[in-house]
Coordinates of C-alpha atoms and ligand atoms in Angstrom, one line a residue:
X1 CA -48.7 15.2 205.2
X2 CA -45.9 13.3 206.8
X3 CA -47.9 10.6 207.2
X4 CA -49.3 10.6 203.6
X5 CA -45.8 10.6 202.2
X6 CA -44.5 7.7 204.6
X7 CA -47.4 5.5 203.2
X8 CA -46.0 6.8 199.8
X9 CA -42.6 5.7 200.5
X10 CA -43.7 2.4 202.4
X11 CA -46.0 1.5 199.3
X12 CA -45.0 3.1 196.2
X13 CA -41.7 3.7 196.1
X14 CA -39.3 1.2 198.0
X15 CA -36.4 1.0 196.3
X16 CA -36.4 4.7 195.3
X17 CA -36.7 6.1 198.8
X18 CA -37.0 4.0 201.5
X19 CA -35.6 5.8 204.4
X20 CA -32.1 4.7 205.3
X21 CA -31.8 2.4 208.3
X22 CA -32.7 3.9 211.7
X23 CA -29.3 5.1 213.2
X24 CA -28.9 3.8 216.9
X25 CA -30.2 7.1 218.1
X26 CA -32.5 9.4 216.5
X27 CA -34.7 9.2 213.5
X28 CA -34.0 7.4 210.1
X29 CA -31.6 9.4 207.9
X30 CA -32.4 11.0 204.6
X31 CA -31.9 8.2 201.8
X32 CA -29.2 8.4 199.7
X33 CA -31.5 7.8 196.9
X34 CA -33.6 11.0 197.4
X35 CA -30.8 13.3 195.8
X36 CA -32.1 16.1 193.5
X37 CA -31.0 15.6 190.6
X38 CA -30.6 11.7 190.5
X39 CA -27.3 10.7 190.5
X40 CA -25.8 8.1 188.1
X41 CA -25.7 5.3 190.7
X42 CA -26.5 4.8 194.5
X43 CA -25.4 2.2 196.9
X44 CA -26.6 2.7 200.3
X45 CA -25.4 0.2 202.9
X46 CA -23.2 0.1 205.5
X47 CA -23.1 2.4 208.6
X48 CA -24.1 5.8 209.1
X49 CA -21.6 9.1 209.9
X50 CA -22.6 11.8 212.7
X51 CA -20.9 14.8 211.5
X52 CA -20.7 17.2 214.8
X53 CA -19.2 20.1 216.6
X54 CA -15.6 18.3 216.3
X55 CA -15.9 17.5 212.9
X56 CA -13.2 18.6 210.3
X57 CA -12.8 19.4 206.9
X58 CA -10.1 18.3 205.0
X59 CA -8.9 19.4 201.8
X60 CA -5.5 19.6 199.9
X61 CA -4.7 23.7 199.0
X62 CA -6.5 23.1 195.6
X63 CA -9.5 22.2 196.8
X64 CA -9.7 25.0 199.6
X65 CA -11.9 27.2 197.6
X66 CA -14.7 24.3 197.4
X67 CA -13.7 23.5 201.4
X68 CA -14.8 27.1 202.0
X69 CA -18.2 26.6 199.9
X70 CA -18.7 23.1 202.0
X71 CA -17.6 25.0 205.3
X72 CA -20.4 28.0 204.9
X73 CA -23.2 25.2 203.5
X74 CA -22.3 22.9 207.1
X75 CA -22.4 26.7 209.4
X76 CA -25.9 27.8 207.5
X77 CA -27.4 24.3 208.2
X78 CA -25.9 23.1 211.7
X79 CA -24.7 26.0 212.9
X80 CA -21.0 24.7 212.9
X81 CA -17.7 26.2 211.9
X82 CA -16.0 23.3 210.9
X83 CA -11.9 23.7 210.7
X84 CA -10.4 23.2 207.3
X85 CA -7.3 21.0 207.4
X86 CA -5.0 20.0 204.9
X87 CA -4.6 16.3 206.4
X88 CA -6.7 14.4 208.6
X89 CA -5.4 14.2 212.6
X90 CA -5.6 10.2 213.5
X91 CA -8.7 9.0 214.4
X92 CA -10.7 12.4 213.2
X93 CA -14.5 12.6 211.7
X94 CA -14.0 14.3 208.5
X95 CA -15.1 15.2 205.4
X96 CA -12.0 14.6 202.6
X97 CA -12.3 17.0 199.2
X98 CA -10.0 14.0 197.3
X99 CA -8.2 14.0 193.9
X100 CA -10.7 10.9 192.1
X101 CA -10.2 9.1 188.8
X102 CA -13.8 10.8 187.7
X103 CA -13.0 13.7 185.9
X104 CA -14.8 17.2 185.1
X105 CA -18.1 17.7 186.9
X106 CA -18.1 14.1 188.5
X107 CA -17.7 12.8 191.5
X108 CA -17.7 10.1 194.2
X109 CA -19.1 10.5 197.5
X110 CA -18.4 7.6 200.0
X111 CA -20.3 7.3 203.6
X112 CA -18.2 5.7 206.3
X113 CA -18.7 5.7 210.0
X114 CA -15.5 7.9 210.6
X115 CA -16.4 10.1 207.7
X116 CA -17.4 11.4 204.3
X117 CA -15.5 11.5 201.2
X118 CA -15.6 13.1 198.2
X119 CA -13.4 12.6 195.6
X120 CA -13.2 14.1 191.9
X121 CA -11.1 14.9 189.2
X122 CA -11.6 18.7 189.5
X123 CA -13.2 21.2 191.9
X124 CA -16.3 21.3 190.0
X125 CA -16.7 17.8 190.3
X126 CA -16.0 18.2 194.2
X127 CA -18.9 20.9 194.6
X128 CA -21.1 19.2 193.2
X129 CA -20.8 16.2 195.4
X130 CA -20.8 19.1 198.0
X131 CA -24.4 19.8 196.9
X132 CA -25.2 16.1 196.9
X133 CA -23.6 16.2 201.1
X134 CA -25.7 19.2 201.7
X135 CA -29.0 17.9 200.6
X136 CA -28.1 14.6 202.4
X137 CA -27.9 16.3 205.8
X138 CA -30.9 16.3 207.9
X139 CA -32.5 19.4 208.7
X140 CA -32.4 18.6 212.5
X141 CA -30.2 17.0 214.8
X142 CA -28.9 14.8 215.2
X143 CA -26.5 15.5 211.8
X144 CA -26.5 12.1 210.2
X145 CA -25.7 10.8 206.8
X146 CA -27.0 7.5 205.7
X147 CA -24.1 5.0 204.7
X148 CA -23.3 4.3 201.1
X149 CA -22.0 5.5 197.8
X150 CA -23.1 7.6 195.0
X151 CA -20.9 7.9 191.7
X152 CA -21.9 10.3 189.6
X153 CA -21.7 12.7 186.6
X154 CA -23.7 14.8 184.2
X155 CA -25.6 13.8 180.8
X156 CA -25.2 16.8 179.5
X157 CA -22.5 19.9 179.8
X158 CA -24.6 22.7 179.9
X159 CA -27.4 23.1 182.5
X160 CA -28.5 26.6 182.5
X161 CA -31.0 29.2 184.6
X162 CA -31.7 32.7 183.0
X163 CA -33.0 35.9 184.3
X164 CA -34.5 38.6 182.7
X165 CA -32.9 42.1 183.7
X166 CA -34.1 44.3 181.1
X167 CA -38.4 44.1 182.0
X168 CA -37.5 44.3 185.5
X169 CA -34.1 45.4 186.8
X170 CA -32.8 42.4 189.7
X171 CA -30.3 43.6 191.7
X172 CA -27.1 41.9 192.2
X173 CA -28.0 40.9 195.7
X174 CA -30.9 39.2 193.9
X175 CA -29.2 37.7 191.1
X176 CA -26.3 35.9 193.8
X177 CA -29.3 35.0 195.9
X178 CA -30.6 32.6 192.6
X179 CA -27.2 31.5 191.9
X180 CA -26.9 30.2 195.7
X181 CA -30.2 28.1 194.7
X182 CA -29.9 27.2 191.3
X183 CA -26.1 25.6 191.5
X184 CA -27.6 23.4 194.9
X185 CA -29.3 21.6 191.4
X186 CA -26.1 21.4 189.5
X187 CA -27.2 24.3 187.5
X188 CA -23.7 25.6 186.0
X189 CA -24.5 28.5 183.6
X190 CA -26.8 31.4 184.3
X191 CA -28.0 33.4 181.3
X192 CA -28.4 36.7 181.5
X193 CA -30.4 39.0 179.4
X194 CA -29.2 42.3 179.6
X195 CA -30.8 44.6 177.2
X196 CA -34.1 44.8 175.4
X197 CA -37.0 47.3 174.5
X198 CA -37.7 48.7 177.8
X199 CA -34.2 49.0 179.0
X200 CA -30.3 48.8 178.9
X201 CA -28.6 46.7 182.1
X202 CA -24.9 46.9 181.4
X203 CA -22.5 49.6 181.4
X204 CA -20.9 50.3 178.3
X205 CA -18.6 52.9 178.3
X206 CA -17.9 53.9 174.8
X207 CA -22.0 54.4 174.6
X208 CA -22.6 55.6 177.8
X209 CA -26.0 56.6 177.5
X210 CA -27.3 53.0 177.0
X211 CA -27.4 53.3 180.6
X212 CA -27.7 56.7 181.8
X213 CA -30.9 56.8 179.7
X214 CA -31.6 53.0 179.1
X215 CA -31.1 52.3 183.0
X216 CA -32.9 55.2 184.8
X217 CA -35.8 54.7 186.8
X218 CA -38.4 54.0 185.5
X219 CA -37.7 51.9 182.4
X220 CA -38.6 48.9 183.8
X221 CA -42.3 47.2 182.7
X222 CA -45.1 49.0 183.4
X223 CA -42.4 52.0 184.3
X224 CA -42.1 50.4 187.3
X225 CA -38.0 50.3 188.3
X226 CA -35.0 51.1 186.5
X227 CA -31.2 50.4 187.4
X228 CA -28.2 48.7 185.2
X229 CA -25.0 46.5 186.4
X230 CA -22.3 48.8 186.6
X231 CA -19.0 47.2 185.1
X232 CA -17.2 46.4 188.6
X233 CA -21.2 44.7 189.8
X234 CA -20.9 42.4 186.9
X235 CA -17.1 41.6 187.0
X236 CA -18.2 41.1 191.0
X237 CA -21.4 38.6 189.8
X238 CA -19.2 36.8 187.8
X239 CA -16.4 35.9 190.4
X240 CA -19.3 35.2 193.1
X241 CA -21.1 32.4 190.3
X242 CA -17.4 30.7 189.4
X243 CA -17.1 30.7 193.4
X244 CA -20.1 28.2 192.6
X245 CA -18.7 26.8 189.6
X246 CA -21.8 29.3 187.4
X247 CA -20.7 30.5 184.0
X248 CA -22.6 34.0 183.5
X249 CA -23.3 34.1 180.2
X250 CA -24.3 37.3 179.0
X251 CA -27.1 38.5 175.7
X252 CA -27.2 41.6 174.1
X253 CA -30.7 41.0 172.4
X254 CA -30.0 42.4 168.6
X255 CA -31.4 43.4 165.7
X256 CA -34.6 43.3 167.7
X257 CA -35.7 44.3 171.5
X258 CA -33.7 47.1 170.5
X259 CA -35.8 50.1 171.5
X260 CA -34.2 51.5 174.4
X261 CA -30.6 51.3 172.8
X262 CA -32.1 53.7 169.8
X263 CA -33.8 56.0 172.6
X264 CA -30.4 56.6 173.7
X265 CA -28.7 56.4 170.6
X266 CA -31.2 57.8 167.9
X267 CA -28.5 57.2 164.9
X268 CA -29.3 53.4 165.8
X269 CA -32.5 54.4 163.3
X270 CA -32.7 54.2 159.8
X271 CA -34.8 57.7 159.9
X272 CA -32.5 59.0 162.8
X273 CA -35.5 60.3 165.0
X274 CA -35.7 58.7 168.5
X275 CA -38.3 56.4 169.5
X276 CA -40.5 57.2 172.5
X277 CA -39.5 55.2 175.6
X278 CA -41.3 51.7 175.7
X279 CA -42.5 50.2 179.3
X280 CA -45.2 47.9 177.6
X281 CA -45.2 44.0 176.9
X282 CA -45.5 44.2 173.3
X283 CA -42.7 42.5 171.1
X284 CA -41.2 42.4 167.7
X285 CA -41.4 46.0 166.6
X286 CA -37.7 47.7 166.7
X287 CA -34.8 46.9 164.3
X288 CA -30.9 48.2 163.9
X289 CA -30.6 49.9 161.5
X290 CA -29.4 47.1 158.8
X291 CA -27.9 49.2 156.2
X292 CA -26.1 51.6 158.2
X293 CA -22.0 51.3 159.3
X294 CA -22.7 53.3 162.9
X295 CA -25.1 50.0 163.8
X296 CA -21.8 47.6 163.1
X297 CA -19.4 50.2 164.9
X298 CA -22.1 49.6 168.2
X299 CA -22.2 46.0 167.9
X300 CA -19.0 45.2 167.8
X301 CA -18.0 48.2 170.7
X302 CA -20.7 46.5 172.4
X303 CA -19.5 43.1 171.7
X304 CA -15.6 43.6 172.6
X305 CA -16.6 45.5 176.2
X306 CA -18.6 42.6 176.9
X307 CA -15.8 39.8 176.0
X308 CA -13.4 41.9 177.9
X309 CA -15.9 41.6 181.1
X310 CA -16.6 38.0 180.7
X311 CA -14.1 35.1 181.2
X312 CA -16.7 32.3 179.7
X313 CA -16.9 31.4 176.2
X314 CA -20.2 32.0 175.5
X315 CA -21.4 35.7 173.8
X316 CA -25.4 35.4 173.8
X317 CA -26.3 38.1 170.7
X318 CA -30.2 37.3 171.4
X319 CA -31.6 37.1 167.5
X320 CA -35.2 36.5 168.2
X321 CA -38.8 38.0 167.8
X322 CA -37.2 40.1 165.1
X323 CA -40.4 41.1 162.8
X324 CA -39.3 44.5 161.9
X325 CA -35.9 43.6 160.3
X326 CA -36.6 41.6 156.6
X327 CA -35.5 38.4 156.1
X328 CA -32.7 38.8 154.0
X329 CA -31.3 42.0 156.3
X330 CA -31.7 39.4 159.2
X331 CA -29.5 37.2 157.2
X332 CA -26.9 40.2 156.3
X333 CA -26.8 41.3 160.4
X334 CA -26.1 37.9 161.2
X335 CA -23.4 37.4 158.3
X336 CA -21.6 40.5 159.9
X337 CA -22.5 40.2 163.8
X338 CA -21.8 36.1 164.1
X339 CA -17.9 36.8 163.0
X340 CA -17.2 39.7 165.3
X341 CA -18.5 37.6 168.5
X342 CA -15.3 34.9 167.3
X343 CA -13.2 37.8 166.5
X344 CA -13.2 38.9 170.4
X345 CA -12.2 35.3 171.5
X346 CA -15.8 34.0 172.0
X347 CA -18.5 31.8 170.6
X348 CA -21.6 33.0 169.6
X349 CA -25.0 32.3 171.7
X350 CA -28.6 32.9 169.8
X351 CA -31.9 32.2 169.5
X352 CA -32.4 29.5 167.2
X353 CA -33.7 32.0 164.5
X354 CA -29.9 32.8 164.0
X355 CA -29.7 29.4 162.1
X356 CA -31.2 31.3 159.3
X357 CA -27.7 32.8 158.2
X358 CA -25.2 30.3 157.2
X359 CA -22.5 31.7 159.4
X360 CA -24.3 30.4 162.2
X361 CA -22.6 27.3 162.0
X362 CA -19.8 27.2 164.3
X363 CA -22.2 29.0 167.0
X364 CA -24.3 27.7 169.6
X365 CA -28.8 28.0 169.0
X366 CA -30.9 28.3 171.9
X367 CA -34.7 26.7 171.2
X368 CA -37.5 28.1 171.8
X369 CA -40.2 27.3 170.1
X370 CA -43.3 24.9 171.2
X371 CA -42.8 22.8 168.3
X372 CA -41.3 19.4 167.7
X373 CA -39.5 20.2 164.3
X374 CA -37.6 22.8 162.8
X375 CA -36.1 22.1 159.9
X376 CA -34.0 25.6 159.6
X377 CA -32.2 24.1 162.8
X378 CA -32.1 20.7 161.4
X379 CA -30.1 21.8 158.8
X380 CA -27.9 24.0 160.6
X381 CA -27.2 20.9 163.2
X382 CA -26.7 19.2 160.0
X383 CA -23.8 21.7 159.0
X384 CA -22.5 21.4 162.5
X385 CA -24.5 23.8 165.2
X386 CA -25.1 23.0 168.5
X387 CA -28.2 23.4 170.6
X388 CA -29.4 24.0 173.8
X389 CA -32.5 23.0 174.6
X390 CA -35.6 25.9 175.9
X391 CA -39.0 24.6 174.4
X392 CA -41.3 27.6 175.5
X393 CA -43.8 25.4 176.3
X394 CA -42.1 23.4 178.8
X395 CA -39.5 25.5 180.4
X396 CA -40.3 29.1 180.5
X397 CA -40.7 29.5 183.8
X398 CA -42.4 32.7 183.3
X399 CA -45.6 30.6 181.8
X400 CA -48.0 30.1 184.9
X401 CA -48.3 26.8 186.5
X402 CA -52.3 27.2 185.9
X403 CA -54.7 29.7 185.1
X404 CA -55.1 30.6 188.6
X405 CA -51.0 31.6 188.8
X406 CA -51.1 35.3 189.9
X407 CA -47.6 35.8 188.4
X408 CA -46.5 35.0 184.7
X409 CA -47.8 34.9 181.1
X410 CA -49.8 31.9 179.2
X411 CA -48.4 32.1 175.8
X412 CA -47.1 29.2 175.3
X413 CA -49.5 27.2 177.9
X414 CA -49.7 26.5 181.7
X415 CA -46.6 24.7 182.9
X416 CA -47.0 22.7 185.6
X417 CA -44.2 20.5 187.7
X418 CA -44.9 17.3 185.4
X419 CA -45.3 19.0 182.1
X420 CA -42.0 21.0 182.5
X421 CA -40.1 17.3 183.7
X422 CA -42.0 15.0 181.5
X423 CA -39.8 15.2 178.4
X424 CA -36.5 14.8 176.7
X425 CA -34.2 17.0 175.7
X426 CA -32.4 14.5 173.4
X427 CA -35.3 13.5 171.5
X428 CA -37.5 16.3 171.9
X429 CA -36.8 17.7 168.5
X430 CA -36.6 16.2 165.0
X431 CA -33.5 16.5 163.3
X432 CA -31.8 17.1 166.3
X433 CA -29.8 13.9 168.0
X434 CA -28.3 14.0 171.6
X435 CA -25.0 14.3 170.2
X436 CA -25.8 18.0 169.0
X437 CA -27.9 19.0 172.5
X438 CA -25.2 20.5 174.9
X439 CA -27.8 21.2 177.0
X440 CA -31.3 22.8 178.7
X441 CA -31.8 26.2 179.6
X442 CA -35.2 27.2 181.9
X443 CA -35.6 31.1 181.0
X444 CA -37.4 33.4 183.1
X445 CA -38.4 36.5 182.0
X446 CA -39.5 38.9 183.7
X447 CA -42.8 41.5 182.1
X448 CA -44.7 40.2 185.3
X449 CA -41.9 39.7 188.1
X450 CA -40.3 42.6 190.2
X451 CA -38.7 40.7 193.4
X452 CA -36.7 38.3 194.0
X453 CA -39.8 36.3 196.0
X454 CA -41.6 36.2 192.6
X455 CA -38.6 35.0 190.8
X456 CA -38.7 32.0 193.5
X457 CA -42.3 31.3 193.5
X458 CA -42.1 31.1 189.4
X459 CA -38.5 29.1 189.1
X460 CA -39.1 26.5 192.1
X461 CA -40.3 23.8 192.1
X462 CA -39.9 23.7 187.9
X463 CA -36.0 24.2 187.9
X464 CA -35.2 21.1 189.6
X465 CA -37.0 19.5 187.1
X466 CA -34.9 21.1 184.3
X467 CA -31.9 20.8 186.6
X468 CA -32.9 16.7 186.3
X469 CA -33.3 16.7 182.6
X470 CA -29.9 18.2 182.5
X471 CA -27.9 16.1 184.7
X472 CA -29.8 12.6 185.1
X473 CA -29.3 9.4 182.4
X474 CA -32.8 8.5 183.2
X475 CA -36.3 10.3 184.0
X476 CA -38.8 8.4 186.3
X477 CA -41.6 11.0 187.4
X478 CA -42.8 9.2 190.4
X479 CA -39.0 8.6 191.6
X480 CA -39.1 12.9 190.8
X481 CA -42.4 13.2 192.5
X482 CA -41.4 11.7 196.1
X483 CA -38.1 13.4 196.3
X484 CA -39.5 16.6 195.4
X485 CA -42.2 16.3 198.0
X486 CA -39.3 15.2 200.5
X487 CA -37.1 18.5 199.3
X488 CA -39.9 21.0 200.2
X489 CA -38.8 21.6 203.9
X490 CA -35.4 22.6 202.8
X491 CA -36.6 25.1 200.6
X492 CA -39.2 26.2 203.4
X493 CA -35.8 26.4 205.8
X494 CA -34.3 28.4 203.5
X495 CA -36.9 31.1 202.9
X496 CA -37.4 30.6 199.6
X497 CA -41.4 30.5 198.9
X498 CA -41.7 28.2 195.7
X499 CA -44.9 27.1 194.5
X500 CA -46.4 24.2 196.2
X501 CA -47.8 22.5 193.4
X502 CA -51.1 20.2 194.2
X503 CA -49.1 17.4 192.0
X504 CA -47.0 16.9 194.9
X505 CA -46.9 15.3 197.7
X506 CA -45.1 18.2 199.9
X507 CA -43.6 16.8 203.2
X508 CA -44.2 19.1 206.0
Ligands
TNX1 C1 -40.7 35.5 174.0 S1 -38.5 33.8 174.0 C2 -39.5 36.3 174.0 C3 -39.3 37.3 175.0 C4 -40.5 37.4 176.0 C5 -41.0 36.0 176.3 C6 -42.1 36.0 177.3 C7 -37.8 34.8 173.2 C8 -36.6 34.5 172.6 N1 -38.5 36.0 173.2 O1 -39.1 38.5 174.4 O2 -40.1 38.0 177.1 O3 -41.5 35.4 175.1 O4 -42.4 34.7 177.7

């Protein structure tokens, strides 16, 4: 395999990753080039740094919080605890967190003999050239990092991951353990879908039996699992993901995937009679009651708890799939529901159904579809609505990789690595120019996935694709391919058994 992917570099690829110059002892560095996501521009050259045992970190106050993030990232992968200084002794190998000209996300990383630098604007910017360090670090000894600049910075704002909590329950443990992998690709919003037909995963406490009911065992798929975030786990997930520069966004799924709210809550049905407990697959089948004031009173009790737990600005109110609500109550919901989410401070989030109600406007659509035209969203981008970007058929990451996956569903096709990073999420839909994509999103639901090992083996190696959609001006699948193939060790390090696709050349 190594051999293979030598040739491959030696042949194919030169300029994309030709291994770095030989330092004077040990083996060739890891290219600057072979970052995942691309960055904006790389300058290798010069000479090489070897970070040891005496290494420091320095980092004014501001930045400490990022120094600690670098500080546990160097430990996990050398083995060293690395001081944290606020300024550099004379003559000391370092790695500087440094105010920078470029702003936000971005960042410059510079690789001297004495030392690395990183330099941004803000401390989002400085973790993420923290990512970049970590995946230019060997994953033996000696510790050295190729010489060279990379200056860098994100084509689009939002690049999001999302997990489905209401088939399967995850456990917070499980949900930090994908935020500690999806933010190593820049990912910086996880999605989180919170309530559906099966069950209710938040605590609400003026409706408390959404989760005494909606959360017990047994109400996940198949009536396999159970369990809900209490408020204190979710107020905990969200400090641990803005620890890693994530934005949790959270989606109560409404008027549909509404079942196990109205188990709890039978008023929530026109007739008033409960439903019977749903652990199947099936979809599209329970509405809100429309015409009734006690549905509006749950929404927006539903809506304020969940503003009041959640610092971002984004309130995901889900909108899809929702066949047993008409057309024009859909539109009379939305008319009521989209003003209460801006009422509580925060903008709305939906499916890209929503765009059938005009008040959808100033909110934010989430695509889903397979197609490559919509003119309900058109029109709504026309009128000023933004989109982020989830084509079913090329980022679900719950649709199998081929027939042969033993985990996922094949609704909207087989997915494999090229078909999810073949595409572009600025053009991809008509109607819809870059300037009204904020982003892509790679959902995962979860009707077929239990543990955290098949969350991994259905997300990887797809979300660094999505991740590179998200953050890199340009898309060059064999440039993807090789450094890809080159990452799979670190993933193998880590523990984390993604898929090793047969499109890949995976280094060994
Ligand atoms: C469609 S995508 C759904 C979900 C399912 C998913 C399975 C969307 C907005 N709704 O209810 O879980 O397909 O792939």
């Amino acid at each position: 395999m190594r051999k293979r992917l030598a040739v491959l570099l030696a042949c194919a690829l030169p300029l994309v990753l030709a291994p770095a110059p030989a330092d004077a002892a040990g083996p060739p560095a890891v290219a600057l080039s072979s970052v995942i996501p691309a960055p904006v521009e790389v300058r290798p050259g010069g000479p090489a740094f070897r970070l040891t045992a005496r290494t420091v970190i320095v980092a004014p106050p501001s930045a400490r919080p990022v120094a600690d993030r670098l500080a546990e990232a160097v430990r996990a992968a050398t083995g060293y605890r690395l001081a944290i200084l606020k300024h550099a002794p004379r003559h000391a190998s370092a790695i500087t967190l440094a105010p920078g000209r470029t702003g936000g996300e971005g960042y410059r990383l510079s690789v001297g003999r004495k030392g690395v630098t990183i330099r941004s604007g803000g401390n989002a910017g400085l973790f993420n050239g923290v990512q970049t360090l970590r995946q230019l670090l060997p994953l033996e000894a000696p510790w050295t990092v190729a010489g060279g600049e990379i200056v860098d910075r994100p084509r689009f704002a939002y690049r999001g991951a999302f997990l489905d909590l209401a088939r399967h329950f995850h456990t917070p443990a499980e949900i930090k353990q994908y935020i500690d992998e999806i933010s190593q690709f820049k990912v910086n919003h996880l999605h989180l879908h919170l309530s559906d037909d099966q069950g209710w995963r938040i605590q609400i406490d003026s409706w408390p039996r959404l989760t005494a009911v909606g959360g017990a065992a047994g109400t996940g798929v198949d009536g396999v699992g159970g369990g809900f975030l209490t408020k204190a786990d979710y107020r905990d997930l969200v400090r641990y993901a803005a620890a890693r520069y994530v934005t949790i966004v959270p989606e109560i799924d409404m008027p549909g995937h509404v079942n196990a709210a109205q188990v709890a809550y039978p008023e929530l049905t026109c007739d008033g009679v409960a439903p019977p407990p749903r652990t199947d697959t099936a979809v599209g089948y329970s509405s809100l009651c429309i015409g009734k004031e006690v549905t509006y009173r749950f929404v927006e009790d539903v809506i304020r708890e969940l503003a009041e737990l959640t610092p971002g600005p984004l309130i995901h109110i889900g909108g899809d799939e929702a066949h047993a609500t008409s057309e024009a109550d859909y539109i009379a919901f939305q008319q009521r529901v989209l003003p209460l989410v801006s009422k509580y401070g925060k903008t709305a989030y939906g499916w890209n159904e929503i765009t059938q109600a005009p008040a959808s406007h100033t909110a934010i659509a989430q695509y889903w579809n397979t197609g490559t035209t919509d003119p309900t969203l058109a029109a709504a981008v026309a009128a000023g609505t933004k989109v982020i970007m989830s084509p079913a058929n090329l980022t679900y990451l719950d649709m199998k990789y081929d027939p042969s996956t033993r985990l996922g569903l094949s609704w909207a096709g087989y997915i494999e690595v090229r078909k999810a990073y073949d595409w572009d999420p600025g053009t991809h839909l008509a109607g819809v120019p870059e300037s009204a994509v904020l982003g892509v999103e790679a959902p995962l639901w979860s009707e077929t996935l239990r543990s955290i090992e098949d969350i991994e083996f259905m997300a990887f190696p797809r979300l660094a694709a999505i991740a590179e959609l998200g953050w890199s001006p340009a898309r060059d699948w064999e440039s993807f391919r090789a450094r890809l193939g080159a990452y799979g060790p670190r993933w193998t390090a880590r523990g984390v058994g993604f898929y090793p696709s047969p499109q890949i050349d995976w280094a060994s």
